[in-house]
Coordinates of C-alpha atoms in Angstrom, one line a residue:
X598 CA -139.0 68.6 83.7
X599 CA -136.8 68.2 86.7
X600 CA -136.9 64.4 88.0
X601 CA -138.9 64.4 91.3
X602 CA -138.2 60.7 91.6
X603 CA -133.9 60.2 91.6
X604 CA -132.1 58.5 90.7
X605 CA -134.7 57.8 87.8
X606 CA -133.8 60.5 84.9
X607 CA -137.0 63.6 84.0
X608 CA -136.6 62.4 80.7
X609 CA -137.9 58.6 81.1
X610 CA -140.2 59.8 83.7
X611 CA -141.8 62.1 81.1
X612 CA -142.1 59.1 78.8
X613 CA -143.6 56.7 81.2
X614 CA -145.6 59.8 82.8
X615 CA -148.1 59.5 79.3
X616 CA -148.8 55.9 79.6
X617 CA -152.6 55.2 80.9
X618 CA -151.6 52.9 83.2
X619 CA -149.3 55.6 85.0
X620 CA -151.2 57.1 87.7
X621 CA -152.8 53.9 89.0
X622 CA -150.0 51.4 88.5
X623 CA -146.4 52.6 88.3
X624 CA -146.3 55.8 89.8
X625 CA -146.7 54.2 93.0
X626 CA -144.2 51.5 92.4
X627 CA -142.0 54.5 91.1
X628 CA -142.0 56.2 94.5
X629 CA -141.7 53.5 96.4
X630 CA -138.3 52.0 94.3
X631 CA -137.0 56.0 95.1
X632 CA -137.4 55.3 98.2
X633 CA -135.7 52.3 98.4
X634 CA -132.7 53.6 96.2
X635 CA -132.4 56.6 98.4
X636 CA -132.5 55.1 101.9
X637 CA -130.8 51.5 101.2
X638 CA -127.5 52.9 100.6
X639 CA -127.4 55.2 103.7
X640 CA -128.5 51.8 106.0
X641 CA -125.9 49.9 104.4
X642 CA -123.5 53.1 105.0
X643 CA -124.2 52.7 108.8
X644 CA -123.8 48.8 108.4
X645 CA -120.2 49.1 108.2
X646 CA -119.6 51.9 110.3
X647 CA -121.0 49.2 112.8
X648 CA -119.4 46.1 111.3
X649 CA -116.2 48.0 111.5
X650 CA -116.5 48.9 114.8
X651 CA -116.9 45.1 115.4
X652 CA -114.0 44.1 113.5
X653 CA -111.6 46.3 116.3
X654 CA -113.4 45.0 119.4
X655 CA -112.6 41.0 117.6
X656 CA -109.1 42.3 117.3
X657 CA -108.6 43.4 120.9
X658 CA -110.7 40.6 122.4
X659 CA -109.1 37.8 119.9
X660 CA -105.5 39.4 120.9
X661 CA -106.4 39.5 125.0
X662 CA -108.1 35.9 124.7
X663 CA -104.5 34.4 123.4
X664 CA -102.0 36.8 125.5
X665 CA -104.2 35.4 128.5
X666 CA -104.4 31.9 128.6
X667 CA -104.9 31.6 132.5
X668 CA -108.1 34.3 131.8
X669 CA -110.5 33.9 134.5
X670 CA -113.1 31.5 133.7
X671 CA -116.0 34.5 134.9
X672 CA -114.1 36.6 133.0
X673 CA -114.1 35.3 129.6
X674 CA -117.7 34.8 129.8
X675 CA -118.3 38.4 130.1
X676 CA -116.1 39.2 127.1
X677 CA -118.0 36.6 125.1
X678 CA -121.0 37.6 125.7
X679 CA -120.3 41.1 124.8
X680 CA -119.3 39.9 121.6
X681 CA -122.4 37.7 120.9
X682 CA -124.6 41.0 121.9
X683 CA -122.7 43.3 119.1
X684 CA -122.9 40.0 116.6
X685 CA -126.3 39.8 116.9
X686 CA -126.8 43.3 116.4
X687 CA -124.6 43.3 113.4
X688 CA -126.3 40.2 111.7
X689 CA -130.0 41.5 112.6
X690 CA -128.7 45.1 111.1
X691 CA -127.4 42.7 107.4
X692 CA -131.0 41.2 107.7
X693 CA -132.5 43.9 107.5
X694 CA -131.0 45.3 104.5
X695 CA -131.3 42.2 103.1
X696 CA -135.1 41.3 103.7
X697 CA -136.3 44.2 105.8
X698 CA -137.2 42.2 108.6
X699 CA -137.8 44.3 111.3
X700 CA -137.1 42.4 114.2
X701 CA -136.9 44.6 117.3
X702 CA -140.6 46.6 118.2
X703 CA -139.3 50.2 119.0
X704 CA -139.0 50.4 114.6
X705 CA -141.1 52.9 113.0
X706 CA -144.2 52.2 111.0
X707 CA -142.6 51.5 107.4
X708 CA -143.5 54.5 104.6
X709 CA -144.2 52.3 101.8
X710 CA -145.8 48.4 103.1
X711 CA -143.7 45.4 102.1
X712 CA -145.0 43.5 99.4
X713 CA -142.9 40.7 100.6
X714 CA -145.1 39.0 102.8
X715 CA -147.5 38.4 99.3
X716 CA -145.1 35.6 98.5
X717 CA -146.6 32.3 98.8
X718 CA -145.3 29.1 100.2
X719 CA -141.9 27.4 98.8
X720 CA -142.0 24.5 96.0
X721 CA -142.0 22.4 99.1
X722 CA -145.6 23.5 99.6
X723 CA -144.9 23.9 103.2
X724 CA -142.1 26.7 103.9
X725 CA -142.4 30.7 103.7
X726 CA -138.9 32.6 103.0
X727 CA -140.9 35.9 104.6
X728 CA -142.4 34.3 107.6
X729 CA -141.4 37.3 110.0
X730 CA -143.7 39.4 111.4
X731 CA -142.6 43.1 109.6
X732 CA -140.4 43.9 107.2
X733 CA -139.7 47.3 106.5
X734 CA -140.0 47.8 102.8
X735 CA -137.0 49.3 101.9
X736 CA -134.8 46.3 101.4
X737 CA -132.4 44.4 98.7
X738 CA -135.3 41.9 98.7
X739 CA -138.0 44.6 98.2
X740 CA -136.4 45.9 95.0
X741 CA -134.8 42.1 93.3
X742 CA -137.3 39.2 94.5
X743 CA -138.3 37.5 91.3
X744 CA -142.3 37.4 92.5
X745 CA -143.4 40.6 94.5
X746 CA -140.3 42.6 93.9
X747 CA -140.2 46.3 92.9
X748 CA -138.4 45.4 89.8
X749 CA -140.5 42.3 88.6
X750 CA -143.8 44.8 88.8
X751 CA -142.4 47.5 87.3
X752 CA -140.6 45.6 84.6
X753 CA -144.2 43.6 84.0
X754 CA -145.9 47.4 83.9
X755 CA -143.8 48.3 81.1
X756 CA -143.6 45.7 79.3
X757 CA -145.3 46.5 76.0
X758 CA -142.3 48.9 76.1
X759 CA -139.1 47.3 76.9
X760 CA -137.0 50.2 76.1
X761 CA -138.2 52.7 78.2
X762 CA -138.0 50.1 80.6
X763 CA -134.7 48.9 80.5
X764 CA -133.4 53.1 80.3
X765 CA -136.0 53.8 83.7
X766 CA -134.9 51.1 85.5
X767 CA -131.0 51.2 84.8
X768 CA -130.0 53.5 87.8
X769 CA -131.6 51.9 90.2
X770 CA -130.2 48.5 89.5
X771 CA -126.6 49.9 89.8
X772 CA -127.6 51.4 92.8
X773 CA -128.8 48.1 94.2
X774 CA -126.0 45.8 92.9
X775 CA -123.9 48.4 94.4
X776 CA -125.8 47.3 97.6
X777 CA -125.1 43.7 97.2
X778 CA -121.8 44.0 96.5
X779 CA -121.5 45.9 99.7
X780 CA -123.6 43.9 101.7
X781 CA -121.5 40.8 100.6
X782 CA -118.5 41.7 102.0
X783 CA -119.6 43.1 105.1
X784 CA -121.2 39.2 105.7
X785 CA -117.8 37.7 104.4
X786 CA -116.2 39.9 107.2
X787 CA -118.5 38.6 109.7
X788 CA -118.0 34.6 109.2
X789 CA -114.1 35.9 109.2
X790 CA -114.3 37.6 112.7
X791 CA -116.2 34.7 114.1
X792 CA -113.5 32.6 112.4
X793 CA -110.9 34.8 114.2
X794 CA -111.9 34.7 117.7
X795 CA -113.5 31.3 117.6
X796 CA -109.7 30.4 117.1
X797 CA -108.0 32.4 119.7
X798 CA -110.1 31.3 122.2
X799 CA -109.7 27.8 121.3
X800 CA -106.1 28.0 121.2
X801 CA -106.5 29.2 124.8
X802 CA -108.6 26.4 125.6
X803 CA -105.5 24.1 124.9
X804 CA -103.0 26.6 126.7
X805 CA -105.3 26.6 129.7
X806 CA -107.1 23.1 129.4
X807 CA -109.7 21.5 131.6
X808 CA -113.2 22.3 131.8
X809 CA -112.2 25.6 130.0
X810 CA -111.2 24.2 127.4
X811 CA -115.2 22.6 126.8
X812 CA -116.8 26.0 127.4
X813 CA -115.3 27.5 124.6
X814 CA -115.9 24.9 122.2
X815 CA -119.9 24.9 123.1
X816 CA -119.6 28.6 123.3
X817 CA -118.5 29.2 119.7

């Protein structure tokens, strides 16, 4: 039997395929973690294409900011504001690999719902953690939340057999802490490139003084 669903292996498929609960219950949860460990990686590939392409245009605006200390005042808030329109795109691109959110319309209709929007309110009795309006159901978040997560269910499916459990659902979960790991440093090198042009433009706040000097701190 040739797996249908990677990166989970024929063999433990076969197993879990003969339980009576299969059909109903954990094939679907099956297709829809394949899903996730299939797509997730490829997003989070395009992530840092993009956050590397954000790290250059830092450099060169970070190394223009300080060799131009007399930089037009019209001027500088052009280049900032192309850099808070490629953060912003960045950041909501992390989000969405982290949660799902979908937070510009023009995204397609999700495959697979999220189940993410099941969660309840926090201890405080008051606050959501998925209050956004879509999420896109192929997210870290989908696969590892502790309540409605991919894992959780599938884990609470199989539980009057661990084993087979723990074999199934080993490749995914190195696929998805591969994730993380990824998606970790790409929001580490975010904080550092704000860090890194939040302090060449305030260095060229003191070179060129003045009400200059004020924009950039409020800006940043």
């Amino acid at each position: 039997m040739s797996s249908p669903l990677p990166p989970f292996k024929a063999k433990h498929l076969s197993r879990c395929s003969k339980l009576p609960n299969y059909a109903q219950t954990i094939l679907p949860l099956l297709q829809h973690a394949s899903h996730v460990a299939l797509h997730l990686p490829v997003l989070m590939s395009r992530l840092e294409a993009m956050s590397g392409a954000f790290e250059v245009l830092v450099s060169d605006l970070s190394r223009l900011v300080s060799s131009s200390p007399n930089l037009p005042l019209a001027s500088l808030r052009s280049l900032l504001t192309h850099f808070f329109v490629y953060y912003v795109r960045v950041s909501d691109s992390l989000t969405l690999i982290q949660s799902g959110e979908i937070r510009h319309p023009k995204e397609p209709r999700p495959r697979f719902e999220s189940r993410l929007k099941e969660c309840g309110v926090r201890r405080d009795g008051y606050t959501r953690m998925y209050k956004g309006e879509r999420y896109s159901g192929v997210s870290y978040d989908e696969w590892a939340n502790e309540t409605v997560g991919l894992s959780t269910l599938l884990s609470s499916s199989l539980s009057s057999h661990p084993s087979l459990s723990s074999k199934l659902l080993a490749p995914v979960h190195s696929v998805m802490d591969g994730v993380q790991e990824r998606q970790n440093l790409v929001s580490s090198l975010l904080k550092s490139l704000v860090s890194r042009l939040s302090a060449a433009v305030l260095g060229s706040a003191f070179c060129g003084g003045g009400a200059r000097g004020t924009f950039k701190v409020t800006a940043l």
